[in-house]
Amino acid sequence: MPRRARHYWLMKSEPGAYSIDDLERDGETCWEGVRNYQARNLLRDELKVGDLVLFHHSSARPAGVAGIAKVVKGGYPDHFAFDRKSRYFDLKSKKDNPTWMMVDVAFVEKFDGVVALADLKAEPALVNMMVVRRGMRLSVQPVTETEFEIVRRMGRRLGS
DNA sequence: GCCAACGTTGGC
DNA sequence: GCCAACGTTGGC
């Protein structure tokens, strides 16, 4: 049986909440707290083990892609929604019918810097990336393989 | 801190 | 089902 082709994603995190350094330290983590239906659908249905992820720092200076992660567990219920003490608690998510989903991701690599959003916007081959579009707030975004490779190349070039 | 863009809520 | 009000996101 041929395996499903690898898919590519961009996931946003505020580094003050969880950064690429945190992921490097932890090795892997669950990606809890996504509370948007479109992103939830992607986490539930589309992100699969082995997919690669551009780890994007948002609300940072500069905002941009800080490294690479990979999906190590596909969509499963975000149990933080059940925890009244969690900031991600959501009364409407029931254990027998969870509203919100999460995945687990693992650290792959950290760039020697950040591929700034301005640099992504300046790259003609990336004009169709969601993240460069004005007002794009989706926190889990599909990325093409070509876009992924270009951004990774830009990231690896930062060190040299 | 500002504020534009967006998603959600709730009155009707 | 419309849409105004509101809250949040996130770049700058």
mmCIF file with all atom_site columns, C-alpha atoms (C1' of nucleotides) in Angstrom:
data_model
loop_
_atom_site.group_PDB
_atom_site.id
_atom_site.type_symbol
_atom_site.label_atom_id
_atom_site.label_alt_id
_atom_site.label_comp_id
_atom_site.label_asym_id
_atom_site.label_entity_id
_atom_site.label_seq_id
_atom_site.pdbx_PDB_ins_code
_atom_site.Cartn_x
_atom_site.Cartn_y
_atom_site.Cartn_z
_atom_site.occupancy
_atom_site.B_iso_or_equiv
_atom_site.pdbx_formal_charge
_atom_site.auth_seq_id
_atom_site.auth_comp_id
_atom_site.auth_asym_id
_atom_site.auth_atom_id
_atom_site.pdbx_PDB_model_num
ATOM 1   C CA    . MET A 1 1   ? 0.000   0.000  0.000  1.00 0.00 ? 1   MET A CA    1
ATOM 2   C CA    . PRO A 1 2   ? 1.466   3.361  -0.935 1.00 0.00 ? 2   PRO A CA    1
ATOM 3   C CA    . ARG A 1 3   ? 1.637   5.743  1.944  1.00 0.00 ? 3   ARG A CA    1
ATOM 4   C CA    . ARG A 1 4   ? -0.224  9.009  1.726  1.00 0.00 ? 4   ARG A CA    1
ATOM 5   C CA    . ALA A 1 5   ? 2.020   11.717 0.371  1.00 0.00 ? 5   ALA A CA    1
ATOM 6   C CA    . ARG A 1 6   ? 3.510   13.959 3.010  1.00 0.00 ? 6   ARG A CA    1
ATOM 7   C CA    . HIS A 1 7   ? 1.664   17.225 3.494  1.00 0.00 ? 7   HIS A CA    1
ATOM 8   C CA    . TYR A 1 8   ? 3.110   20.521 4.671  1.00 0.00 ? 8   TYR A CA    1
ATOM 9   C CA    . TRP A 1 9   ? 1.756   23.079 7.122  1.00 0.00 ? 9   TRP A CA    1
ATOM 10  C CA    . LEU A 1 10  ? 2.474   26.343 8.829  1.00 0.00 ? 10  LEU A CA    1
ATOM 11  C CA    . MET A 1 11  ? 1.519   26.626 12.486 1.00 0.00 ? 11  MET A CA    1
ATOM 12  C CA    . LYS A 1 12  ? 1.551   29.841 14.476 1.00 0.00 ? 12  LYS A CA    1
ATOM 13  C CA    . SER A 1 13  ? 2.550   30.269 18.070 1.00 0.00 ? 13  SER A CA    1
ATOM 14  C CA    . GLU A 1 14  ? 3.352   33.332 20.074 1.00 0.00 ? 14  GLU A CA    1
ATOM 15  C CA    . PRO A 1 15  ? 6.899   32.704 21.306 1.00 0.00 ? 15  PRO A CA    1
ATOM 16  C CA    . GLY A 1 16  ? 5.972   34.150 24.684 1.00 0.00 ? 16  GLY A CA    1
ATOM 17  C CA    . ALA A 1 17  ? 3.488   31.307 25.010 1.00 0.00 ? 17  ALA A CA    1
ATOM 18  C CA    . TYR A 1 18  ? 5.455   28.548 23.253 1.00 0.00 ? 18  TYR A CA    1
ATOM 19  C CA    . SER A 1 19  ? 8.531   29.052 21.079 1.00 0.00 ? 19  SER A CA    1
ATOM 20  C CA    . ILE A 1 20  ? 10.743  26.913 18.888 1.00 0.00 ? 20  ILE A CA    1
ATOM 21  C CA    . ASP A 1 21  ? 13.200  26.896 21.823 1.00 0.00 ? 21  ASP A CA    1
ATOM 22  C CA    . ASP A 1 22  ? 10.515  25.426 24.043 1.00 0.00 ? 22  ASP A CA    1
ATOM 23  C CA    . LEU A 1 23  ? 9.893   22.718 21.461 1.00 0.00 ? 23  LEU A CA    1
ATOM 24  C CA    . GLU A 1 24  ? 13.609  21.991 21.146 1.00 0.00 ? 24  GLU A CA    1
ATOM 25  C CA    . ARG A 1 25  ? 13.815  21.627 24.922 1.00 0.00 ? 25  ARG A CA    1
ATOM 26  C CA    . ASP A 1 26  ? 10.677  19.472 25.177 1.00 0.00 ? 26  ASP A CA    1
ATOM 27  C CA    . GLY A 1 27  ? 11.361  17.341 22.103 1.00 0.00 ? 27  GLY A CA    1
ATOM 28  C CA    . GLU A 1 28  ? 7.668   17.102 21.442 1.00 0.00 ? 28  GLU A CA    1
ATOM 29  C CA    . THR A 1 29  ? 4.456   18.685 22.619 1.00 0.00 ? 29  THR A CA    1
ATOM 30  C CA    . CYS A 1 30  ? 0.717   18.639 22.147 1.00 0.00 ? 30  CYS A CA    1
ATOM 31  C CA    . TRP A 1 31  ? -0.623  21.569 20.148 1.00 0.00 ? 31  TRP A CA    1
ATOM 32  C CA    . GLU A 1 32  ? -3.552  22.534 22.329 1.00 0.00 ? 32  GLU A CA    1
ATOM 33  C CA    . GLY A 1 33  ? -5.718  25.611 22.359 1.00 0.00 ? 33  GLY A CA    1
ATOM 34  C CA    . VAL A 1 34  ? -6.772  25.969 18.729 1.00 0.00 ? 34  VAL A CA    1
ATOM 35  C CA    . ARG A 1 35  ? -10.271 27.451 18.991 1.00 0.00 ? 35  ARG A CA    1
ATOM 36  C CA    . ASN A 1 36  ? -11.191 28.130 15.383 1.00 0.00 ? 36  ASN A CA    1
ATOM 37  C CA    . TYR A 1 37  ? -13.326 25.739 13.372 1.00 0.00 ? 37  TYR A CA    1
ATOM 38  C CA    . GLN A 1 38  ? -11.398 25.923 10.130 1.00 0.00 ? 38  GLN A CA    1
ATOM 39  C CA    . ALA A 1 39  ? -8.128  25.184 11.921 1.00 0.00 ? 39  ALA A CA    1
ATOM 40  C CA    . ARG A 1 40  ? -9.872  22.489 13.971 1.00 0.00 ? 40  ARG A CA    1
ATOM 41  C CA    . ASN A 1 41  ? -10.977 20.742 10.790 1.00 0.00 ? 41  ASN A CA    1
ATOM 42  C CA    . LEU A 1 42  ? -7.414  20.689 9.520  1.00 0.00 ? 42  LEU A CA    1
ATOM 43  C CA    . LEU A 1 43  ? -6.114  19.286 12.816 1.00 0.00 ? 43  LEU A CA    1
ATOM 44  C CA    . ARG A 1 44  ? -8.850  16.657 12.879 1.00 0.00 ? 44  ARG A CA    1
ATOM 45  C CA    . ASP A 1 45  ? -8.823  15.580 9.241  1.00 0.00 ? 45  ASP A CA    1
ATOM 46  C CA    . GLU A 1 46  ? -5.676  16.624 7.455  1.00 0.00 ? 46  GLU A CA    1
ATOM 47  C CA    . LEU A 1 47  ? -2.596  16.657 9.667  1.00 0.00 ? 47  LEU A CA    1
ATOM 48  C CA    . LYS A 1 48  ? -1.025  13.204 9.641  1.00 0.00 ? 48  LYS A CA    1
ATOM 49  C CA    . VAL A 1 49  ? 2.022   11.586 11.187 1.00 0.00 ? 49  VAL A CA    1
ATOM 50  C CA    . GLY A 1 50  ? 5.112   12.493 9.187  1.00 0.00 ? 50  GLY A CA    1
ATOM 51  C CA    . ASP A 1 51  ? 3.793   15.806 7.866  1.00 0.00 ? 51  ASP A CA    1
ATOM 52  C CA    . LEU A 1 52  ? 6.249   18.676 8.191  1.00 0.00 ? 52  LEU A CA    1
ATOM 53  C CA    . VAL A 1 53  ? 5.454   22.015 9.773  1.00 0.00 ? 53  VAL A CA    1
ATOM 54  C CA    . LEU A 1 54  ? 6.869   25.517 9.435  1.00 0.00 ? 54  LEU A CA    1
ATOM 55  C CA    . PHE A 1 55  ? 6.965   26.789 13.021 1.00 0.00 ? 55  PHE A CA    1
ATOM 56  C CA    . HIS A 1 56  ? 5.882   30.410 12.851 1.00 0.00 ? 56  HIS A CA    1
ATOM 57  C CA    . HIS A 1 57  ? 6.413   32.942 15.624 1.00 0.00 ? 57  HIS A CA    1
ATOM 58  C CA    . SER A 1 58  ? 3.555   35.440 15.643 1.00 0.00 ? 58  SER A CA    1
ATOM 59  C CA    . SER A 1 59  ? 3.311   38.667 17.619 1.00 0.00 ? 59  SER A CA    1
ATOM 60  C CA    . ALA A 1 60  ? 7.095   38.640 17.700 1.00 0.00 ? 60  ALA A CA    1
ATOM 61  C CA    . ARG A 1 61  ? 9.813   40.980 16.461 1.00 0.00 ? 61  ARG A CA    1
ATOM 62  C CA    . PRO A 1 62  ? 10.212  40.043 13.816 1.00 0.00 ? 62  PRO A CA    1
ATOM 63  C CA    . ALA A 1 63  ? 7.318   37.717 13.190 1.00 0.00 ? 63  ALA A CA    1
ATOM 64  C CA    . GLY A 1 64  ? 8.328   34.820 10.978 1.00 0.00 ? 64  GLY A CA    1
ATOM 65  C CA    . VAL A 1 65  ? 9.300   31.188 10.590 1.00 0.00 ? 65  VAL A CA    1
ATOM 66  C CA    . ALA A 1 66  ? 11.715  30.060 13.294 1.00 0.00 ? 66  ALA A CA    1
ATOM 67  C CA    . GLY A 1 67  ? 12.185  26.406 12.426 1.00 0.00 ? 67  GLY A CA    1
ATOM 68  C CA    . ILE A 1 68  ? 10.683  23.065 11.470 1.00 0.00 ? 68  ILE A CA    1
ATOM 69  C CA    . ALA A 1 69  ? 8.538   20.575 13.347 1.00 0.00 ? 69  ALA A CA    1
ATOM 70  C CA    . LYS A 1 70  ? 6.866   17.336 12.355 1.00 0.00 ? 70  LYS A CA    1
ATOM 71  C CA    . VAL A 1 71  ? 3.531   15.805 13.190 1.00 0.00 ? 71  VAL A CA    1
ATOM 72  C CA    . VAL A 1 72  ? 3.974   12.759 15.433 1.00 0.00 ? 72  VAL A CA    1
ATOM 73  C CA    . LYS A 1 73  ? 0.336   12.181 16.361 1.00 0.00 ? 73  LYS A CA    1
ATOM 74  C CA    . GLY A 1 74  ? -2.726  12.962 14.259 1.00 0.00 ? 74  GLY A CA    1
ATOM 75  C CA    . GLY A 1 75  ? -5.897  14.681 15.414 1.00 0.00 ? 75  GLY A CA    1
ATOM 76  C CA    . TYR A 1 76  ? -7.340  13.714 18.798 1.00 0.00 ? 76  TYR A CA    1
ATOM 77  C CA    . PRO A 1 77  ? -9.528  15.531 21.327 1.00 0.00 ? 77  PRO A CA    1
ATOM 78  C CA    . ASP A 1 78  ? -8.070  18.622 22.985 1.00 0.00 ? 78  ASP A CA    1
ATOM 79  C CA    . HIS A 1 79  ? -8.685  17.646 26.592 1.00 0.00 ? 79  HIS A CA    1
ATOM 80  C CA    . PHE A 1 80  ? -7.732  21.125 27.816 1.00 0.00 ? 80  PHE A CA    1
ATOM 81  C CA    . ALA A 1 81  ? -11.238 22.117 26.705 1.00 0.00 ? 81  ALA A CA    1
ATOM 82  C CA    . PHE A 1 82  ? -12.605 19.886 29.484 1.00 0.00 ? 82  PHE A CA    1
ATOM 83  C CA    . ASP A 1 83  ? -10.421 21.408 32.204 1.00 0.00 ? 83  ASP A CA    1
ATOM 84  C CA    . ARG A 1 84  ? -12.167 24.231 34.031 1.00 0.00 ? 84  ARG A CA    1
ATOM 85  C CA    . LYS A 1 85  ? -8.841  25.508 35.274 1.00 0.00 ? 85  LYS A CA    1
ATOM 86  C CA    . SER A 1 86  ? -7.324  25.725 31.788 1.00 0.00 ? 86  SER A CA    1
ATOM 87  C CA    . ARG A 1 87  ? -7.347  28.961 29.840 1.00 0.00 ? 87  ARG A CA    1
ATOM 88  C CA    . TYR A 1 88  ? -8.573  26.796 26.971 1.00 0.00 ? 88  TYR A CA    1
ATOM 89  C CA    . PHE A 1 89  ? -11.614 25.493 28.843 1.00 0.00 ? 89  PHE A CA    1
ATOM 90  C CA    . ASP A 1 90  ? -14.751 25.482 26.713 1.00 0.00 ? 90  ASP A CA    1
ATOM 91  C CA    . LEU A 1 91  ? -18.064 24.540 28.287 1.00 0.00 ? 91  LEU A CA    1
ATOM 92  C CA    . LYS A 1 92  ? -19.564 23.451 24.989 1.00 0.00 ? 92  LYS A CA    1
ATOM 93  C CA    . SER A 1 93  ? -16.937 20.793 24.279 1.00 0.00 ? 93  SER A CA    1
ATOM 94  C CA    . LYS A 1 94  ? -18.117 17.479 25.731 1.00 0.00 ? 94  LYS A CA    1
ATOM 95  C CA    . LYS A 1 95  ? -15.969 14.451 26.408 1.00 0.00 ? 95  LYS A CA    1
ATOM 96  C CA    . ASP A 1 96  ? -18.312 12.234 24.422 1.00 0.00 ? 96  ASP A CA    1
ATOM 97  C CA    . ASN A 1 97  ? -18.444 14.739 21.549 1.00 0.00 ? 97  ASN A CA    1
ATOM 98  C CA    . PRO A 1 98  ? -15.355 16.952 21.641 1.00 0.00 ? 98  PRO A CA    1
ATOM 99  C CA    . THR A 1 99  ? -15.514 20.259 19.818 1.00 0.00 ? 99  THR A CA    1
ATOM 100 C CA    . TRP A 1 100 ? -11.773 20.902 19.695 1.00 0.00 ? 100 TRP A CA    1
ATOM 101 C CA    . MET A 1 101 ? -8.899  18.793 18.480 1.00 0.00 ? 101 MET A CA    1
ATOM 102 C CA    . MET A 1 102 ? -5.141  18.866 18.702 1.00 0.00 ? 102 MET A CA    1
ATOM 103 C CA    . VAL A 1 103 ? -2.117  17.062 17.298 1.00 0.00 ? 103 VAL A CA    1
ATOM 104 C CA    . ASP A 1 104 ? 1.328   16.307 18.704 1.00 0.00 ? 104 ASP A CA    1
ATOM 105 C CA    . VAL A 1 105 ? 4.392   17.769 17.036 1.00 0.00 ? 105 VAL A CA    1
ATOM 106 C CA    . ALA A 1 106 ? 8.095   17.094 17.513 1.00 0.00 ? 106 ALA A CA    1
ATOM 107 C CA    . PHE A 1 107 ? 11.138  19.298 17.103 1.00 0.00 ? 107 PHE A CA    1
ATOM 108 C CA    . VAL A 1 108 ? 13.039  18.899 13.829 1.00 0.00 ? 108 VAL A CA    1
ATOM 109 C CA    . GLU A 1 109 ? 15.235  21.932 13.413 1.00 0.00 ? 109 GLU A CA    1
ATOM 110 C CA    . LYS A 1 110 ? 15.724  25.509 14.502 1.00 0.00 ? 110 LYS A CA    1
ATOM 111 C CA    . PHE A 1 111 ? 16.995  28.137 12.096 1.00 0.00 ? 111 PHE A CA    1
ATOM 112 C CA    . ASP A 1 112 ? 19.870  30.444 13.031 1.00 0.00 ? 112 ASP A CA    1
ATOM 113 C CA    . GLY A 1 113 ? 17.367  33.284 13.145 1.00 0.00 ? 113 GLY A CA    1
ATOM 114 C CA    . VAL A 1 114 ? 13.882  33.900 11.861 1.00 0.00 ? 114 VAL A CA    1
ATOM 115 C CA    . VAL A 1 115 ? 12.729  34.013 8.250  1.00 0.00 ? 115 VAL A CA    1
ATOM 116 C CA    . ALA A 1 116 ? 10.889  37.282 8.712  1.00 0.00 ? 116 ALA A CA    1
ATOM 117 C CA    . LEU A 1 117 ? 7.409   37.757 7.349  1.00 0.00 ? 117 LEU A CA    1
ATOM 118 C CA    . ALA A 1 118 ? 8.748   40.702 5.350  1.00 0.00 ? 118 ALA A CA    1
ATOM 119 C CA    . ASP A 1 119 ? 11.222  38.340 3.652  1.00 0.00 ? 119 ASP A CA    1
ATOM 120 C CA    . LEU A 1 120 ? 8.441   35.883 2.848  1.00 0.00 ? 120 LEU A CA    1
ATOM 121 C CA    . LYS A 1 121 ? 6.447   38.730 1.325  1.00 0.00 ? 121 LYS A CA    1
ATOM 122 C CA    . ALA A 1 122 ? 9.459   39.792 -0.724 1.00 0.00 ? 122 ALA A CA    1
ATOM 123 C CA    . GLU A 1 123 ? 9.872   36.336 -2.277 1.00 0.00 ? 123 GLU A CA    1
ATOM 124 C CA    . PRO A 1 124 ? 7.927   36.162 -5.566 1.00 0.00 ? 124 PRO A CA    1
ATOM 125 C CA    . ALA A 1 125 ? 7.547   32.372 -5.375 1.00 0.00 ? 125 ALA A CA    1
ATOM 126 C CA    . LEU A 1 126 ? 5.652   32.710 -2.098 1.00 0.00 ? 126 LEU A CA    1
ATOM 127 C CA    . VAL A 1 127 ? 2.942   35.155 -3.178 1.00 0.00 ? 127 VAL A CA    1
ATOM 128 C CA    . ASN A 1 128 ? 0.289   32.462 -2.783 1.00 0.00 ? 128 ASN A CA    1
ATOM 129 C CA    . MET A 1 129 ? 1.220   31.511 0.780  1.00 0.00 ? 129 MET A CA    1
ATOM 130 C CA    . MET A 1 130 ? -1.632  32.225 3.142  1.00 0.00 ? 130 MET A CA    1
ATOM 131 C CA    . VAL A 1 131 ? 0.611   33.729 5.781  1.00 0.00 ? 131 VAL A CA    1
ATOM 132 C CA    . VAL A 1 132 ? 1.691   36.618 3.548  1.00 0.00 ? 132 VAL A CA    1
ATOM 133 C CA    . ARG A 1 133 ? -1.882  37.629 2.865  1.00 0.00 ? 133 ARG A CA    1
ATOM 134 C CA    . ARG A 1 134 ? -3.241  40.597 4.724  1.00 0.00 ? 134 ARG A CA    1
ATOM 135 C CA    . GLY A 1 135 ? -5.600  39.780 7.546  1.00 0.00 ? 135 GLY A CA    1
ATOM 136 C CA    . MET A 1 136 ? -4.853  36.055 7.420  1.00 0.00 ? 136 MET A CA    1
ATOM 137 C CA    . ARG A 1 137 ? -5.421  34.836 10.946 1.00 0.00 ? 137 ARG A CA    1
ATOM 138 C CA    . LEU A 1 138 ? -5.755  31.092 10.490 1.00 0.00 ? 138 LEU A CA    1
ATOM 139 C CA    . SER A 1 139 ? -3.333  29.491 12.948 1.00 0.00 ? 139 SER A CA    1
ATOM 140 C CA    . VAL A 1 140 ? -2.904  26.234 11.019 1.00 0.00 ? 140 VAL A CA    1
ATOM 141 C CA    . GLN A 1 141 ? -2.353  26.725 7.306  1.00 0.00 ? 141 GLN A CA    1
ATOM 142 C CA    . PRO A 1 142 ? -1.649  24.385 4.398  1.00 0.00 ? 142 PRO A CA    1
ATOM 143 C CA    . VAL A 1 143 ? 1.627   25.025 2.561  1.00 0.00 ? 143 VAL A CA    1
ATOM 144 C CA    . THR A 1 144 ? 2.732   23.487 -0.730 1.00 0.00 ? 144 THR A CA    1
ATOM 145 C CA    . GLU A 1 145 ? 5.825   21.324 -0.893 1.00 0.00 ? 145 GLU A CA    1
ATOM 146 C CA    . THR A 1 146 ? 7.517   23.948 -3.062 1.00 0.00 ? 146 THR A CA    1
ATOM 147 C CA    . GLU A 1 147 ? 6.726   26.711 -0.603 1.00 0.00 ? 147 GLU A CA    1
ATOM 148 C CA    . PHE A 1 148 ? 7.996   24.568 2.249  1.00 0.00 ? 148 PHE A CA    1
ATOM 149 C CA    . GLU A 1 149 ? 11.278  23.866 0.476  1.00 0.00 ? 149 GLU A CA    1
ATOM 150 C CA    . ILE A 1 150 ? 11.805  27.536 -0.339 1.00 0.00 ? 150 ILE A CA    1
ATOM 151 C CA    . VAL A 1 151 ? 11.188  28.664 3.232  1.00 0.00 ? 151 VAL A CA    1
ATOM 152 C CA    . ARG A 1 152 ? 13.436  25.925 4.615  1.00 0.00 ? 152 ARG A CA    1
ATOM 153 C CA    . ARG A 1 153 ? 16.195  26.980 2.218  1.00 0.00 ? 153 ARG A CA    1
ATOM 154 C CA    . MET A 1 154 ? 15.770  30.606 3.337  1.00 0.00 ? 154 MET A CA    1
ATOM 155 C CA    . GLY A 1 155 ? 15.974  29.482 6.957  1.00 0.00 ? 155 GLY A CA    1
ATOM 156 C CA    . ARG A 1 156 ? 19.101  27.388 6.481  1.00 0.00 ? 156 ARG A CA    1
ATOM 157 C CA    . ARG A 1 157 ? 20.766  30.267 4.665  1.00 0.00 ? 157 ARG A CA    1
ATOM 158 C CA    . LEU A 1 158 ? 20.439  32.442 7.786  1.00 0.00 ? 158 LEU A CA    1
ATOM 159 C CA    . GLY A 1 159 ? 23.383  30.747 9.435  1.00 0.00 ? 159 GLY A CA    1
ATOM 160 C CA    . SER A 1 160 ? 25.850  31.247 6.608  1.00 0.00 ? 160 SER A CA    1
ATOM 161 C "C1'" . DG  B 2 1   ? -0.333  50.596 22.014 1.00 0.00 ? 1   DG  B "C1'" 1
ATOM 162 C "C1'" . DC  B 2 2   ? -2.854  51.055 17.680 1.00 0.00 ? 2   DC  B "C1'" 1
ATOM 163 C "C1'" . DC  B 2 3   ? -6.027  49.387 14.715 1.00 0.00 ? 3   DC  B "C1'" 1
ATOM 164 C "C1'" . DA  B 2 4   ? -7.556  46.664 10.523 1.00 0.00 ? 4   DA  B "C1'" 1
ATOM 165 C "C1'" . DA  B 2 5   ? -9.383  42.374 9.572  1.00 0.00 ? 5   DA  B "C1'" 1
ATOM 166 C "C1'" . DC  B 2 6   ? -11.735 38.654 10.847 1.00 0.00 ? 6   DC  B "C1'" 1
ATOM 167 C "C1'" . DG  B 2 7   ? -14.857 35.212 13.431 1.00 0.00 ? 7   DG  B "C1'" 1
ATOM 168 C "C1'" . DT  B 2 8   ? -18.569 34.719 16.641 1.00 0.00 ? 8   DT  B "C1'" 1
ATOM 169 C "C1'" . DT  B 2 9   ? -22.632 36.018 19.079 1.00 0.00 ? 9   DT  B "C1'" 1
ATOM 170 C "C1'" . DG  B 2 10  ? -27.170 37.321 19.699 1.00 0.00 ? 10  DG  B "C1'" 1
ATOM 171 C "C1'" . DG  B 2 11  ? -31.264 40.385 18.904 1.00 0.00 ? 11  DG  B "C1'" 1
ATOM 172 C "C1'" . DC  B 2 12  ? -34.659 40.754 15.731 1.00 0.00 ? 12  DC  B "C1'" 1
ATOM 173 C "C1'" . DG  C 2 1   ? -31.183 34.476 8.060  1.00 0.00 ? 1   DG  C "C1'" 1
ATOM 174 C "C1'" . DC  C 2 2   ? -29.482 39.171 8.514  1.00 0.00 ? 2   DC  C "C1'" 1
ATOM 175 C "C1'" . DC  C 2 3   ? -26.262 42.084 10.428 1.00 0.00 ? 3   DC  C "C1'" 1
ATOM 176 C "C1'" . DA  C 2 4   ? -24.447 45.123 14.157 1.00 0.00 ? 4   DA  C "C1'" 1
ATOM 177 C "C1'" . DA  C 2 5   ? -21.764 44.670 18.111 1.00 0.00 ? 5   DA  C "C1'" 1
ATOM 178 C "C1'" . DC  C 2 6   ? -18.187 42.665 20.198 1.00 0.00 ? 6   DC  C "C1'" 1
ATOM 179 C "C1'" . DG  C 2 7   ? -13.863 40.128 21.120 1.00 0.00 ? 7   DG  C "C1'" 1
ATOM 180 C "C1'" . DT  C 2 8   ? -9.605  38.409 19.215 1.00 0.00 ? 8   DT  C "C1'" 1
ATOM 181 C "C1'" . DT  C 2 9   ? -5.646  38.175 16.218 1.00 0.00 ? 9   DT  C "C1'" 1
ATOM 182 C "C1'" . DG  C 2 10  ? -1.514  39.802 14.897 1.00 0.00 ? 10  DG  C "C1'" 1
ATOM 183 C "C1'" . DG  C 2 11  ? 1.373   43.011 12.081 1.00 0.00 ? 11  DG  C "C1'" 1
ATOM 184 C "C1'" . DC  C 2 12  ? 3.328   47.200 12.724 1.00 0.00 ? 12  DC  C "C1'" 1
#
